[in-house]
Every structure is written in C-alpha cells, then in structure tokens.
Amino acid sequence: MNVVDRYREEEAARPCNGRLLAADGSSEAVERAVLVEHAMEVIVNTVPTLRVVCTPDHLVDLVVGRLFTEGIIDGVEDIEDVYLCEQGTRASVLLSCARGDFSRRGVETVPSCCTGNRVYNAYFTSDEPLRPVTPIPWKGEWVFSAARAFAEDAPLHRATTGTHSCYLILGGAIVCCCEDLGRHNAFDKVVGVALREGIDLRDVMVYSSGRLPVDMVMKAIRAGIPILATKAVPTDETIRLARKYRLTLLCQARPDSVLIYHDPLDDVGPFKEGAL
C-alpha cells in the first residue's frame, strides 16, 4: 500500500470563550478547550463513497480502518494507493482489484453514530456473511489495566471531556490509544493502526469508552477481533451477536471489576453456546 499523506495534522482542540453561571447568580468569564470537527470525503476508485466527521488526526488510519470494518477491503493488500490532500478534507483510495457492483442503488444512509458520518453507496461493500471469530485466552489484568489507563484520562479527553477513546491491547500491553468525536471513528482508527503496523487483529483486545450498539460489534466481528471490552454497556442484540459469533464481550469494565457477557472458552453457565 502506497500512502501519500500531504496533510499536516491540525490541533484537535481549540480554546473558546464563554461565561460560567453559578447557581447563586454569579458569573465569570472562562476559556474552555473544545473539540475541532473535521469533515473528510472518502473517494474509492474515483467514486464518492463515505463522508466522515471526526477529529483531525490519524486520518489515514481512520480511512484504512473504516474500509476494513465495513467490508470494503479484506486487508491492506487490497489497497494500492491512499492519497490525503493538504487540507485533510479528501482521501482518495485506489483498490488493487477493480471490484464494484454499480447495479446497487446508491442511497445515502447515516450510521448510528454521534457524528455526521454518511455512507453514499454500497458499490464496494462485500456481501460475504459474517464469520465467527477465533477466541483466544485472556487475563483479567488486561481489562483492568486498560480501564486504569482510561481512568487516568487520554490527553484530548482530559482537555475537552468530549471524546471517545479506544485502546488496542496486545498480550496485555496497550499498543496505542486513539480518540475521536465518535466511538465508531475511534474504533476504526485503532484498527487502521493495527493494519498499517502489521499487527494481527486476531490476537488483540480492543477497549472502548463507548456504548456498544450492534454496528460496533459487527465491526469487531468483521475485523476478526476476538475480545471487545467497554467501559459502557451493550444491548441485548449486541450480546446475542457476540454469542453467535464467538466474540468475547466484556462490559462495564472498571479498574476493579468487569461484567463478562460472553466468553466462548468458558462453557459454564451463561457462557454455553447459544445461551442468551
């Protein structure tokens, strides 16, 4: 994969003036750091395919990760070139295979994300069904160390209190942390980091700060990630999918406890295959 990245990353937060009003009626002028919203169009094989609203960092990682978790590519070997313009507003991707089903009707959709992310068409998305992931053994300390790192706060969240964080963990060690306006973006950024660094996603755990809706879990399953953990909560459908596709699902993860909703290597009680 050839990458031409002409973008110089902007600051992801900017100071903004406001007035703080107290319950007793007093007020004072204050300055707070606020997140920068950055919009980027993703062009695949000359076709406008995605619009991503994100924080202005790790943009190539975000593009690569998003294409992978949405089933547009099977790996970085499917990408010949990625070009990111100087403003970081346009990413052009050339796939090594000229696949694309243009008989599909291009309908703009909005995923369940807290940003303005949009999908313009499904021309390059594979119809291949989800496959079960291969479970790996894990240790509680992996989750608790990630939860402690989150509690200590990631830099951008510390400054703005407005981001989602995602941690990539390999063998218990935190490889990287990515932050973004949206939890989907943060997830795709760490996936992109792993793909570009040659890290096998079948060996990792991903820890997210956000709630896990169905589309987040589908991203993990599609990526072959065996362990998905979160500080927050799942839904009933999330749990059903995790159990169907053998994904280890760890929720409400704190420095001192974690709720195990599914561990396919533990066949005791609620973790028996097919149980909900």
PDB file of C-alpha atoms in Angstrom:
ATOM      1  CA  MET A   1       0.000   0.000   0.000  1.00  0.00           C
ATOM      2  CA  ASN A   2       1.420   3.340  -1.086  1.00  0.00           C
ATOM      3  CA  VAL A   3       0.437   6.273   1.125  1.00  0.00           C
ATOM      4  CA  VAL A   4       0.778   9.905   0.097  1.00  0.00           C
ATOM      5  CA  ASP A   5      -0.192  11.956   3.146  1.00  0.00           C
ATOM      6  CA  ARG A   6       0.083  15.689   2.456  1.00  0.00           C
ATOM      7  CA  TYR A   7      -1.962  16.657   5.480  1.00  0.00           C
ATOM      8  CA  ARG A   8      -0.321  18.357   8.434  1.00  0.00           C
ATOM      9  CA  GLU A   9      -2.452  17.469  11.403  1.00  0.00           C
ATOM     10  CA  GLU A  10      -4.291  20.363  12.982  1.00  0.00           C
ATOM     11  CA  GLU A  11      -4.828  20.771  16.689  1.00  0.00           C
ATOM     12  CA  ALA A  12      -7.782  18.629  17.697  1.00  0.00           C
ATOM     13  CA  ALA A  13      -8.974  21.183  20.266  1.00  0.00           C
ATOM     14  CA  ARG A  14      -9.287  24.961  20.260  1.00  0.00           C
ATOM     15  CA  PRO A  15      -9.881  27.483  23.059  1.00  0.00           C
ATOM     16  CA  CYS A  16     -13.310  29.094  23.184  1.00  0.00           C
ATOM     17  CA  ASN A  17     -14.572  31.887  25.438  1.00  0.00           C
ATOM     18  CA  GLY A  18     -17.752  31.575  27.458  1.00  0.00           C
ATOM     19  CA  ARG A  19     -19.424  32.755  30.646  1.00  0.00           C
ATOM     20  CA  LEU A  20     -19.847  30.409  33.596  1.00  0.00           C
ATOM     21  CA  LEU A  21     -23.072  30.991  35.527  1.00  0.00           C
ATOM     22  CA  ALA A  22     -23.262  29.702  39.110  1.00  0.00           C
ATOM     23  CA  ALA A  23     -26.392  28.650  40.998  1.00  0.00           C
ATOM     24  CA  ASP A  24     -26.085  31.715  43.255  1.00  0.00           C
ATOM     25  CA  GLY A  25     -26.413  34.005  40.237  1.00  0.00           C
ATOM     26  CA  SER A  26     -22.762  34.986  39.995  1.00  0.00           C
ATOM     27  CA  SER A  27     -20.896  34.554  36.742  1.00  0.00           C
ATOM     28  CA  GLU A  28     -17.405  34.809  35.357  1.00  0.00           C
ATOM     29  CA  ALA A  29     -15.673  34.787  32.004  1.00  0.00           C
ATOM     30  CA  VAL A  30     -13.947  31.483  31.268  1.00  0.00           C
ATOM     31  CA  GLU A  31     -11.983  29.844  28.479  1.00  0.00           C
ATOM     32  CA  ARG A  32     -12.500  26.195  27.646  1.00  0.00           C
ATOM     33  CA  ALA A  33     -10.945  23.822  25.135  1.00  0.00           C
ATOM     34  CA  VAL A  34     -13.478  22.478  22.643  1.00  0.00           C
ATOM     35  CA  LEU A  35     -13.101  19.741  20.041  1.00  0.00           C
ATOM     36  CA  VAL A  36     -12.491  20.551  16.394  1.00  0.00           C
ATOM     37  CA  GLU A  37     -14.983  18.964  13.971  1.00  0.00           C
ATOM     38  CA  HIS A  38     -13.327  17.915  10.750  1.00  0.00           C
ATOM     39  CA  ALA A  39     -15.155  16.606   7.668  1.00  0.00           C
ATOM     40  CA  MET A  40     -13.448  14.316   5.164  1.00  0.00           C
ATOM     41  CA  GLU A  41     -14.788  12.824   1.939  1.00  0.00           C
ATOM     42  CA  VAL A  42     -13.504   9.359   1.030  1.00  0.00           C
ATOM     43  CA  ILE A  43     -13.291   8.553  -2.686  1.00  0.00           C
ATOM     44  CA  VAL A  44     -12.924   4.883  -3.633  1.00  0.00           C
ATOM     45  CA  ASN A  45     -11.865   4.106  -7.217  1.00  0.00           C
ATOM     46  CA  THR A  46     -12.956   7.667  -8.209  1.00  0.00           C
ATOM     47  CA  VAL A  47     -16.427   7.153  -6.663  1.00  0.00           C
ATOM     48  CA  PRO A  48     -17.512   9.293  -3.654  1.00  0.00           C
ATOM     49  CA  THR A  49     -18.236   6.604  -1.062  1.00  0.00           C
ATOM     50  CA  LEU A  50     -18.061   7.933   2.504  1.00  0.00           C
ATOM     51  CA  ARG A  51     -18.223  11.173   4.428  1.00  0.00           C
ATOM     52  CA  VAL A  52     -16.572  11.094   7.840  1.00  0.00           C
ATOM     53  CA  VAL A  53     -16.886  13.755  10.550  1.00  0.00           C
ATOM     54  CA  CYS A  54     -14.063  13.291  13.009  1.00  0.00           C
ATOM     55  CA  THR A  55     -11.241  14.882  14.956  1.00  0.00           C
ATOM     56  CA  PRO A  56      -8.403  15.933  12.598  1.00  0.00           C
ATOM     57  CA  ASP A  57      -5.838  13.267  13.481  1.00  0.00           C
ATOM     58  CA  HIS A  58      -4.983   9.689  12.416  1.00  0.00           C
ATOM     59  CA  LEU A  59      -6.922  10.335   9.194  1.00  0.00           C
ATOM     60  CA  VAL A  60      -5.179   7.683   7.075  1.00  0.00           C
ATOM     61  CA  ASP A  61      -5.635   5.156   9.884  1.00  0.00           C
ATOM     62  CA  LEU A  62      -9.319   6.103  10.035  1.00  0.00           C
ATOM     63  CA  VAL A  63      -9.785   5.590   6.290  1.00  0.00           C
ATOM     64  CA  VAL A  64      -7.996   2.226   6.240  1.00  0.00           C
ATOM     65  CA  GLY A  65      -9.796   1.026   9.370  1.00  0.00           C
ATOM     66  CA  ARG A  66     -13.208   2.146   8.103  1.00  0.00           C
ATOM     67  CA  LEU A  67     -12.780   0.399   4.750  1.00  0.00           C
ATOM     68  CA  PHE A  68     -11.775  -2.793   6.574  1.00  0.00           C
ATOM     69  CA  THR A  69     -14.514  -2.856   9.215  1.00  0.00           C
ATOM     70  CA  GLU A  70     -17.171  -2.046   6.606  1.00  0.00           C
ATOM     71  CA  GLY A  71     -16.099  -4.999   4.452  1.00  0.00           C
ATOM     72  CA  ILE A  72     -14.825  -2.917   1.522  1.00  0.00           C
ATOM     73  CA  ILE A  73     -11.320  -4.400   1.814  1.00  0.00           C
ATOM     74  CA  ASP A  74     -10.048  -7.692   3.229  1.00  0.00           C
ATOM     75  CA  GLY A  75      -6.716  -6.171   4.259  1.00  0.00           C
ATOM     76  CA  VAL A  76      -4.159  -3.528   3.342  1.00  0.00           C
ATOM     77  CA  GLU A  77      -3.055  -5.697   0.409  1.00  0.00           C
ATOM     78  CA  ASP A  78      -6.333  -4.700  -1.299  1.00  0.00           C
ATOM     79  CA  ILE A  79      -5.240  -1.051  -1.375  1.00  0.00           C
ATOM     80  CA  GLU A  80      -2.809   0.201  -3.986  1.00  0.00           C
ATOM     81  CA  ASP A  81      -2.792   3.887  -3.081  1.00  0.00           C
ATOM     82  CA  VAL A  82      -4.132   6.260  -0.457  1.00  0.00           C
ATOM     83  CA  TYR A  83      -3.850   9.982  -1.104  1.00  0.00           C
ATOM     84  CA  LEU A  84      -4.768  12.536   1.569  1.00  0.00           C
ATOM     85  CA  CYS A  85      -4.912  16.162   0.452  1.00  0.00           C
ATOM     86  CA  GLU A  86      -3.189  19.053   2.219  1.00  0.00           C
ATOM     87  CA  GLN A  87      -6.390  20.145   3.963  1.00  0.00           C
ATOM     88  CA  GLY A  88      -7.233  16.604   5.040  1.00  0.00           C
ATOM     89  CA  THR A  89     -10.703  17.012   3.559  1.00  0.00           C
ATOM     90  CA  ARG A  90     -10.382  14.498   0.720  1.00  0.00           C
ATOM     91  CA  ALA A  91      -8.962  10.983   0.831  1.00  0.00           C
ATOM     92  CA  SER A  92      -8.691   9.136  -2.462  1.00  0.00           C
ATOM     93  CA  VAL A  93      -8.276   5.353  -2.370  1.00  0.00           C
ATOM     94  CA  LEU A  94      -7.367   3.121  -5.291  1.00  0.00           C
ATOM     95  CA  LEU A  95      -8.168  -0.535  -4.723  1.00  0.00           C
ATOM     96  CA  SER A  96      -5.855  -3.159  -6.189  1.00  0.00           C
ATOM     97  CA  CYS A  97      -8.845  -5.046  -7.501  1.00  0.00           C
ATOM     98  CA  ALA A  98     -11.324  -3.159  -9.672  1.00  0.00           C
ATOM     99  CA  ARG A  99     -14.333  -4.594  -7.934  1.00  0.00           C
ATOM    100  CA  GLY A 100     -17.530  -2.644  -7.580  1.00  0.00           C
ATOM    101  CA  ASP A 101     -21.161  -3.552  -8.139  1.00  0.00           C
ATOM    102  CA  PHE A 102     -22.650  -0.443  -9.707  1.00  0.00           C
ATOM    103  CA  SER A 103     -26.026  -2.108 -10.123  1.00  0.00           C
ATOM    104  CA  ARG A 104     -26.629  -1.394  -6.460  1.00  0.00           C
ATOM    105  CA  ARG A 105     -28.712   1.662  -5.932  1.00  0.00           C
ATOM    106  CA  GLY A 106     -26.691   4.389  -4.244  1.00  0.00           C
ATOM    107  CA  VAL A 107     -28.740   5.543  -1.272  1.00  0.00           C
ATOM    108  CA  GLU A 108     -27.267   7.877   1.314  1.00  0.00           C
ATOM    109  CA  THR A 109     -27.540   6.453   4.815  1.00  0.00           C
ATOM    110  CA  VAL A 110     -26.493   7.677   8.232  1.00  0.00           C
ATOM    111  CA  PRO A 111     -24.987   5.092  10.600  1.00  0.00           C
ATOM    112  CA  SER A 112     -25.886   5.132  14.315  1.00  0.00           C
ATOM    113  CA  CYS A 113     -23.005   7.429  15.200  1.00  0.00           C
ATOM    114  CA  CYS A 114     -22.941  10.679  17.175  1.00  0.00           C
ATOM    115  CA  THR A 115     -21.249  12.460  14.272  1.00  0.00           C
ATOM    116  CA  GLY A 116     -22.317  13.322  10.720  1.00  0.00           C
ATOM    117  CA  ASN A 117     -20.820  10.169   9.195  1.00  0.00           C
ATOM    118  CA  ARG A 118     -22.544   9.149   5.978  1.00  0.00           C
ATOM    119  CA  VAL A 119     -22.364   6.247   3.548  1.00  0.00           C
ATOM    120  CA  TYR A 120     -23.229   7.224  -0.022  1.00  0.00           C
ATOM    121  CA  ASN A 121     -23.435   3.802  -1.626  1.00  0.00           C
ATOM    122  CA  ALA A 122     -22.717   0.098  -1.231  1.00  0.00           C
ATOM    123  CA  TYR A 123     -20.893  -0.342  -4.545  1.00  0.00           C
ATOM    124  CA  PHE A 124     -17.711  -1.723  -2.966  1.00  0.00           C
ATOM    125  CA  THR A 125     -19.147  -3.472   0.081  1.00  0.00           C
ATOM    126  CA  SER A 126     -18.897  -7.243   0.125  1.00  0.00           C
ATOM    127  CA  ASP A 127     -21.973  -9.412   0.616  1.00  0.00           C
ATOM    128  CA  GLU A 128     -19.871 -12.037   2.366  1.00  0.00           C
ATOM    129  CA  PRO A 129     -21.637 -13.061   5.604  1.00  0.00           C
ATOM    130  CA  LEU A 130     -20.045 -12.565   8.989  1.00  0.00           C
ATOM    131  CA  ARG A 131     -17.865 -15.437  10.172  1.00  0.00           C
ATOM    132  CA  PRO A 132     -17.286 -16.456  13.785  1.00  0.00           C
ATOM    133  CA  VAL A 133     -14.090 -15.117  15.306  1.00  0.00           C
ATOM    134  CA  THR A 134     -11.476 -17.401  16.804  1.00  0.00           C
ATOM    135  CA  PRO A 135     -11.480 -16.951  20.600  1.00  0.00           C
ATOM    136  CA  ILE A 136      -8.205 -16.521  22.486  1.00  0.00           C
ATOM    137  CA  PRO A 137      -7.445 -16.916  26.203  1.00  0.00           C
ATOM    138  CA  TRP A 138      -7.348 -13.637  28.116  1.00  0.00           C
ATOM    139  CA  LYS A 139      -6.478 -12.336  31.557  1.00  0.00           C
ATOM    140  CA  GLY A 140      -8.497 -10.024  33.742  1.00  0.00           C
ATOM    141  CA  GLU A 141      -5.479  -7.786  34.217  1.00  0.00           C
ATOM    142  CA  TRP A 142      -5.582  -6.901  30.516  1.00  0.00           C
ATOM    143  CA  VAL A 143      -9.003  -5.334  31.006  1.00  0.00           C
ATOM    144  CA  PHE A 144      -8.200  -3.740  34.354  1.00  0.00           C
ATOM    145  CA  SER A 145      -5.006  -2.121  33.052  1.00  0.00           C
ATOM    146  CA  ALA A 146      -6.926  -0.638  30.114  1.00  0.00           C
ATOM    147  CA  ALA A 147      -9.620   0.589  32.488  1.00  0.00           C
ATOM    148  CA  ARG A 148      -6.964   2.196  34.699  1.00  0.00           C
ATOM    149  CA  ALA A 149      -5.415   3.890  31.673  1.00  0.00           C
ATOM    150  CA  PHE A 150      -8.843   5.227  30.722  1.00  0.00           C
ATOM    151  CA  ALA A 151      -9.487   6.422  34.284  1.00  0.00           C
ATOM    152  CA  GLU A 152      -6.205   8.331  34.187  1.00  0.00           C
ATOM    153  CA  ASP A 153      -7.654  10.011  31.083  1.00  0.00           C
ATOM    154  CA  ALA A 154      -6.471  10.282  27.498  1.00  0.00           C
ATOM    155  CA  PRO A 155      -4.930  13.654  26.582  1.00  0.00           C
ATOM    156  CA  LEU A 156      -7.673  15.052  24.359  1.00  0.00           C
ATOM    157  CA  HIS A 157     -10.466  13.949  26.680  1.00  0.00           C
ATOM    158  CA  ARG A 158      -8.598  15.494  29.610  1.00  0.00           C
ATOM    159  CA  ALA A 159      -8.555  18.819  27.775  1.00  0.00           C
ATOM    160  CA  THR A 160     -12.113  18.775  26.423  1.00  0.00           C
ATOM    161  CA  THR A 161     -14.103  15.991  28.199  1.00  0.00           C
ATOM    162  CA  GLY A 162     -15.678  15.467  24.778  1.00  0.00           C
ATOM    163  CA  THR A 163     -14.047  12.453  23.133  1.00  0.00           C
ATOM    164  CA  HIS A 164     -14.428   8.723  22.942  1.00  0.00           C
ATOM    165  CA  SER A 165     -11.281   6.658  23.446  1.00  0.00           C
ATOM    166  CA  CYS A 166     -10.281   3.289  22.048  1.00  0.00           C
ATOM    167  CA  TYR A 167      -7.304   1.208  23.207  1.00  0.00           C
ATOM    168  CA  LEU A 168      -5.556  -1.518  21.219  1.00  0.00           C
ATOM    169  CA  ILE A 169      -4.166  -4.189  23.549  1.00  0.00           C
ATOM    170  CA  LEU A 170      -1.777  -6.957  22.518  1.00  0.00           C
ATOM    171  CA  GLY A 171      -0.646  -9.539  25.063  1.00  0.00           C
ATOM    172  CA  GLY A 172      -1.810  -7.281  27.877  1.00  0.00           C
ATOM    173  CA  ALA A 173       0.201  -4.262  26.673  1.00  0.00           C
ATOM    174  CA  ILE A 174      -1.512  -1.126  25.354  1.00  0.00           C
ATOM    175  CA  VAL A 175      -0.167  -0.635  21.830  1.00  0.00           C
ATOM    176  CA  CYS A 176      -1.979   2.607  21.099  1.00  0.00           C
ATOM    177  CA  CYS A 177      -4.891   4.808  22.087  1.00  0.00           C
ATOM    178  CA  CYS A 178      -6.971   6.784  19.599  1.00  0.00           C
ATOM    179  CA  GLU A 179      -9.546   9.438  20.420  1.00  0.00           C
ATOM    180  CA  ASP A 180     -12.333  10.923  18.349  1.00  0.00           C
ATOM    181  CA  LEU A 181     -15.679  12.694  18.411  1.00  0.00           C
ATOM    182  CA  GLY A 182     -17.357   9.358  17.722  1.00  0.00           C
ATOM    183  CA  ARG A 183     -16.794   5.904  19.156  1.00  0.00           C
ATOM    184  CA  HIS A 184     -17.030   4.328  15.681  1.00  0.00           C
ATOM    185  CA  ASN A 185     -14.233   6.597  14.430  1.00  0.00           C
ATOM    186  CA  ALA A 186     -12.015   5.872  17.445  1.00  0.00           C
ATOM    187  CA  PHE A 187     -12.533   2.140  16.875  1.00  0.00           C
ATOM    188  CA  ASP A 188     -11.671   2.382  13.175  1.00  0.00           C
ATOM    189  CA  LYS A 189      -8.562   4.437  13.949  1.00  0.00           C
ATOM    190  CA  VAL A 190      -7.037   1.727  16.174  1.00  0.00           C
ATOM    191  CA  VAL A 191      -7.974  -0.911  13.586  1.00  0.00           C
ATOM    192  CA  GLY A 192      -6.210   1.185  10.949  1.00  0.00           C
ATOM    193  CA  VAL A 193      -3.132   1.497  13.172  1.00  0.00           C
ATOM    194  CA  ALA A 194      -3.039  -2.291  13.594  1.00  0.00           C
ATOM    195  CA  LEU A 195      -3.389  -2.957   9.869  1.00  0.00           C
ATOM    196  CA  ARG A 196      -0.700  -0.448   8.899  1.00  0.00           C
ATOM    197  CA  GLU A 197       1.680  -1.724  11.608  1.00  0.00           C
ATOM    198  CA  GLY A 198       1.173  -5.361  10.604  1.00  0.00           C
ATOM    199  CA  ILE A 199      -0.469  -6.330  13.904  1.00  0.00           C
ATOM    200  CA  ASP A 200      -2.674  -9.405  13.587  1.00  0.00           C
ATOM    201  CA  LEU A 201      -6.138  -8.337  14.770  1.00  0.00           C
ATOM    202  CA  ARG A 202      -6.890 -11.971  15.650  1.00  0.00           C
ATOM    203  CA  ASP A 203      -4.529 -11.560  18.632  1.00  0.00           C
ATOM    204  CA  VAL A 204      -5.800  -8.315  20.124  1.00  0.00           C
ATOM    205  CA  MET A 205      -8.311  -6.928  22.559  1.00  0.00           C
ATOM    206  CA  VAL A 206      -9.992  -3.588  21.889  1.00  0.00           C
ATOM    207  CA  TYR A 207     -11.225  -1.485  24.814  1.00  0.00           C
ATOM    208  CA  SER A 208     -13.752   1.258  24.058  1.00  0.00           C
ATOM    209  CA  SER A 209     -15.101   4.063  26.194  1.00  0.00           C
ATOM    210  CA  GLY A 210     -18.491   3.984  24.497  1.00  0.00           C
ATOM    211  CA  ARG A 211     -21.737   2.060  24.449  1.00  0.00           C
ATOM    212  CA  LEU A 212     -21.686  -0.952  22.123  1.00  0.00           C
ATOM    213  CA  PRO A 213     -24.549  -0.933  19.617  1.00  0.00           C
ATOM    214  CA  VAL A 214     -24.901  -3.673  17.032  1.00  0.00           C
ATOM    215  CA  ASP A 215     -22.839  -1.943  14.351  1.00  0.00           C
ATOM    216  CA  MET A 216     -19.838  -1.599  16.691  1.00  0.00           C
ATOM    217  CA  VAL A 217     -19.918  -5.326  17.454  1.00  0.00           C
ATOM    218  CA  MET A 218     -20.301  -6.158  13.773  1.00  0.00           C
ATOM    219  CA  LYS A 219     -17.172  -4.112  13.080  1.00  0.00           C
ATOM    220  CA  ALA A 220     -15.245  -6.176  15.626  1.00  0.00           C
ATOM    221  CA  ILE A 221     -16.535  -9.480  14.251  1.00  0.00           C
ATOM    222  CA  ARG A 222     -15.832  -8.465  10.658  1.00  0.00           C
ATOM    223  CA  ALA A 223     -12.294  -7.473  11.677  1.00  0.00           C
ATOM    224  CA  GLY A 224     -11.727 -10.847  13.377  1.00  0.00           C
ATOM    225  CA  ILE A 225     -11.066  -9.203  16.751  1.00  0.00           C
ATOM    226  CA  PRO A 226     -11.585 -11.882  19.431  1.00  0.00           C
ATOM    227  CA  ILE A 227     -12.104  -9.671  22.504  1.00  0.00           C
ATOM    228  CA  LEU A 228     -14.162  -6.485  22.741  1.00  0.00           C
ATOM    229  CA  ALA A 229     -14.309  -4.613  26.044  1.00  0.00           C
ATOM    230  CA  THR A 230     -16.012  -1.389  27.036  1.00  0.00           C
ATOM    231  CA  LYS A 231     -16.392   0.933  29.985  1.00  0.00           C
ATOM    232  CA  ALA A 232     -20.046   1.224  28.994  1.00  0.00           C
ATOM    233  CA  VAL A 233     -22.892  -1.185  28.240  1.00  0.00           C
ATOM    234  CA  PRO A 234     -24.116  -3.467  25.423  1.00  0.00           C
ATOM    235  CA  THR A 235     -27.623  -4.081  24.111  1.00  0.00           C
ATOM    236  CA  ASP A 236     -29.465  -7.383  24.061  1.00  0.00           C
ATOM    237  CA  GLU A 237     -28.811  -7.739  20.315  1.00  0.00           C
ATOM    238  CA  THR A 238     -25.128  -6.992  20.889  1.00  0.00           C
ATOM    239  CA  ILE A 239     -24.939  -9.864  23.370  1.00  0.00           C
ATOM    240  CA  ARG A 240     -26.801 -12.181  21.009  1.00  0.00           C
ATOM    241  CA  LEU A 241     -24.360 -11.422  18.182  1.00  0.00           C
ATOM    242  CA  ALA A 242     -21.344 -11.879  20.443  1.00  0.00           C
ATOM    243  CA  ARG A 243     -22.574 -15.307  21.492  1.00  0.00           C
ATOM    244  CA  LYS A 244     -23.492 -16.323  17.953  1.00  0.00           C
ATOM    245  CA  TYR A 245     -20.097 -15.307  16.522  1.00  0.00           C
ATOM    246  CA  ARG A 246     -17.927 -16.377  19.493  1.00  0.00           C
ATOM    247  CA  LEU A 247     -16.810 -12.874  20.415  1.00  0.00           C
ATOM    248  CA  THR A 248     -15.594 -12.401  23.979  1.00  0.00           C
ATOM    249  CA  LEU A 249     -17.686  -9.490  25.273  1.00  0.00           C
ATOM    250  CA  LEU A 250     -16.591  -7.629  28.413  1.00  0.00           C
ATOM    251  CA  CYS A 251     -18.650  -4.663  29.601  1.00  0.00           C
ATOM    252  CA  GLN A 252     -18.831  -2.071  32.399  1.00  0.00           C
ATOM    253  CA  ALA A 253     -15.094  -2.586  32.725  1.00  0.00           C
ATOM    254  CA  ARG A 254     -13.671  -0.634  35.654  1.00  0.00           C
ATOM    255  CA  PRO A 255     -10.239  -0.778  37.316  1.00  0.00           C
ATOM    256  CA  ASP A 256     -11.651  -3.240  39.879  1.00  0.00           C
ATOM    257  CA  SER A 257     -14.409  -5.178  38.080  1.00  0.00           C
ATOM    258  CA  VAL A 258     -15.797  -6.241  34.718  1.00  0.00           C
ATOM    259  CA  LEU A 259     -19.072  -7.824  33.644  1.00  0.00           C
ATOM    260  CA  ILE A 260     -18.485 -10.818  31.347  1.00  0.00           C
ATOM    261  CA  TYR A 261     -21.404 -11.222  28.955  1.00  0.00           C
ATOM    262  CA  HIS A 262     -19.735 -13.865  26.841  1.00  0.00           C
ATOM    263  CA  ASP A 263     -16.554 -15.906  26.962  1.00  0.00           C
ATOM    264  CA  PRO A 264     -16.668 -18.723  24.402  1.00  0.00           C
ATOM    265  CA  LEU A 265     -13.742 -20.511  26.100  1.00  0.00           C
ATOM    266  CA  ASP A 266     -15.755 -20.802  29.319  1.00  0.00           C
ATOM    267  CA  ASP A 267     -18.608 -23.262  28.776  1.00  0.00           C
ATOM    268  CA  VAL A 268     -20.007 -22.901  32.294  1.00  0.00           C
ATOM    269  CA  GLY A 269     -23.458 -21.481  32.956  1.00  0.00           C
ATOM    270  CA  PRO A 270     -24.466 -18.492  30.831  1.00  0.00           C
ATOM    271  CA  PHE A 271     -21.475 -18.901  28.517  1.00  0.00           C
ATOM    272  CA  LYS A 272     -22.724 -22.106  26.962  1.00  0.00           C
ATOM    273  CA  GLU A 273     -23.047 -21.782  23.197  1.00  0.00           C
ATOM    274  CA  GLY A 274     -26.454 -20.477  22.166  1.00  0.00           C
ATOM    275  CA  ALA A 275     -27.475 -19.196  25.600  1.00  0.00           C
ATOM    276  CA  LEU A 276     -28.712 -15.626  25.968  1.00  0.00           C
TER     277      LEU A 276
END
